[in-house]
Amino acid sequence: MTTTPTAAPSPGRDWRAPAAACTTVVLWASAFVSIRSAGEAYSPGALALGRLLAGTLTLGAILLVRREGLPPRAAWPGIVRSGLLWFGLYMVVLNWGEQEVDAGTAAMVVNIGPILIALLGAGLLGEGLPRRLLAGMAVSFAGAAVVGLSMSGDGGSSVLGVLLCLVAAVAYAGGVVSQKPALRHGSALQVTTFGCLIGTVACLPFAGVLVSQAAHAPLSATLNMVYLGVFPTALAFTTWAYALARTTTGRMGATTYAVPALVVLMSWLLLDEVPAPLTVGGGLICLAGVALSRTRPRRRPPGPEGADRPSGGGRRALMPVAPKPKAGG
């Protein structure tokens, strides 16, 4: 007796990578609230070093527990570049730049980073530039610009501050594009841990300033610095690397355009900073652009439905036997 084999059920969509990306976005948004507190007591370099120290210790402990060891040799070039650019240079110049310009200007300049990521990913990694990704990024950037304009107050924006934010955006993009090849050889935890360690070593010249300022800083500022290292750095950068290993740099970069919208919401809930209607509108535009960039064009599934459509010779080719009368409907 022969039985007709049943078709295997199609696997469901893997939710782990989107969940990891969402975790990263939420924690990076929370970092802006903590930076506001810690930045009042710590200078840019000291804050970056303290954050990276906390992140490296946390990641190192997790790495030892999981016994993952050192990453393969092929992963080290990308780890070193991302560690210097993203964990080191980016954090220092961003902290410095936000002291020279208002929050709105900083948000607008730094948010060119995802655009640079998409361009570098297409040029250096051959990832391509899908139309929906480009359209979504354009919409999100417009939303980020609206948020930035609504948040720009009477504070001055120096040329130095704008240049520092621009350097931060370039360092961010270069770090992401450097990290992507490393993830082909090492795990997300390995790439993040040793990238964070390299950034920590690069920031060691600020050790003296960190010790001096920590002696006089309020406990709340120091706790916020530790929080920045454990959650927005150790956890969020690891979930970022996990998601980045499973998608393109352009799509991951576009996802971060949700951060401004979440920052507005968190500032409203945690700091009682009621956003202006223009700010809320800009945040919604950011989210709409992210949603657009994450969609994919529908593909027409092959199957009997296609065979039932009148298509001339194509229909006859799909029927090796004499055609039977079609059922009604």
PDB file of C-alpha atoms in Angstrom, residues 305-319 323 326:
ATOM      1  CA  GLU A 305      -3.673  29.351  -8.961  1.00  0.00           C
ATOM      2  CA  GLY A 306      -1.220  30.384 -11.625  1.00  0.00           C
ATOM      3  CA  ALA A 307      -2.110  27.355 -13.756  1.00  0.00           C
ATOM      4  CA  ASP A 308      -5.802  28.208 -13.645  1.00  0.00           C
ATOM      5  CA  ARG A 309      -5.193  31.603 -15.167  1.00  0.00           C
ATOM      6  CA  PRO A 310      -5.484  31.729 -18.988  1.00  0.00           C
ATOM      7  CA  SER A 311      -1.899  32.152 -20.149  1.00  0.00           C
ATOM      8  CA  GLY A 312      -1.704  30.409 -23.481  1.00  0.00           C
ATOM      9  CA  GLY A 313       1.138  27.949 -23.912  1.00  0.00           C
ATOM     10  CA  GLY A 314       2.257  28.236 -20.309  1.00  0.00           C
ATOM     11  CA  ARG A 315      -0.964  26.610 -19.175  1.00  0.00           C
ATOM     12  CA  ARG A 316      -0.635  23.687 -21.572  1.00  0.00           C
ATOM     13  CA  ALA A 317       2.940  23.109 -20.449  1.00  0.00           C
ATOM     14  CA  LEU A 318       1.785  22.612 -16.861  1.00  0.00           C
ATOM     15  CA  MET A 319      -0.622  19.800 -17.864  1.00  0.00           C
ATOM     16  CA  PRO A 323      -7.098  18.550 -19.517  1.00  0.00           C
ATOM     17  CA  LYS A 326     -12.841  22.613 -14.717  1.00  0.00           C
TER      18      LYS A 326
END
